[in-house]
Amino acid sequence: AGQRTATLDAWWLPAKDPKAPRIVVVHGTATNFNDWSVHVPAYLLRSMGFAVLLPNLRGHGSAGDSVGVGQVTWGWAYHLDVLGAWDYAVQDSHGELGGSIDPGSVGLMGF
């Protein structure tokens, strides 16, 4: 209630096995999913057999001005973005990740 809907962009790095465990890797506050500090762990996780979802939080990178032009939020909604990305990784509501997966097989990693 009272929260604005935000549309986030993400990179999907699939594993060879469509039912492989999934990790949502979240960037830090001064970066986005195009930063090396996110790429390195994401590619390492993928090389270990994990599928990886790299979302951009609102107001970062390709997520654009979803926080509102000139609005300072102090990260008040980032936890919602992270939980939304985790839900998406579990449910795969658009069928783009290989189908839904057990919530116990989806992890979070953040910086």
XYZ file of N, CA, C and O in Angstrom, residues 3 58 73-82:
48
model
N 2.963 2.147 -2.225
C 4.214 1.991 -2.959
C 3.970 2.146 -4.453
O 2.983 1.637 -4.977
N 15.846 0.377 -8.847
C 15.241 1.625 -9.351
C 16.222 2.783 -9.214
O 16.966 2.896 -8.236
N 15.738 9.315 -2.458
C 14.972 8.307 -1.713
C 15.744 7.660 -0.581
O 15.164 6.968 0.234
N 17.043 7.821 -0.530
C 17.886 7.191 0.479
C 17.690 5.682 0.510
O 17.823 5.042 1.535
N 17.305 5.121 -0.634
C 17.185 3.672 -0.747
C 15.973 3.077 -0.060
O 15.932 1.876 0.177
N 14.972 3.866 0.213
C 13.810 3.386 0.967
C 13.087 2.234 0.297
O 12.411 1.465 0.978
N 13.194 2.076 -1.024
C 12.457 1.015 -1.706
C 13.352 -0.071 -2.287
O 12.864 -0.991 -2.920
N 14.659 0.012 -2.066
C 15.551 -0.979 -2.655
C 15.236 -2.388 -2.171
O 15.350 -3.342 -2.920
N 14.848 -2.516 -0.918
C 14.513 -3.854 -0.419
C 13.334 -4.441 -1.188
O 13.272 -5.639 -1.423
N 12.420 -3.584 -1.635
C 11.287 -4.062 -2.441
C 11.764 -4.529 -3.812
O 11.256 -5.517 -4.351
N 12.740 -3.822 -4.382
C 13.307 -4.224 -5.670
C 14.001 -5.581 -5.560
O 13.846 -6.446 -6.421
N 14.759 -5.760 -4.488
C 15.481 -7.018 -4.277
C 14.488 -8.169 -4.078
O 14.617 -9.235 -4.684
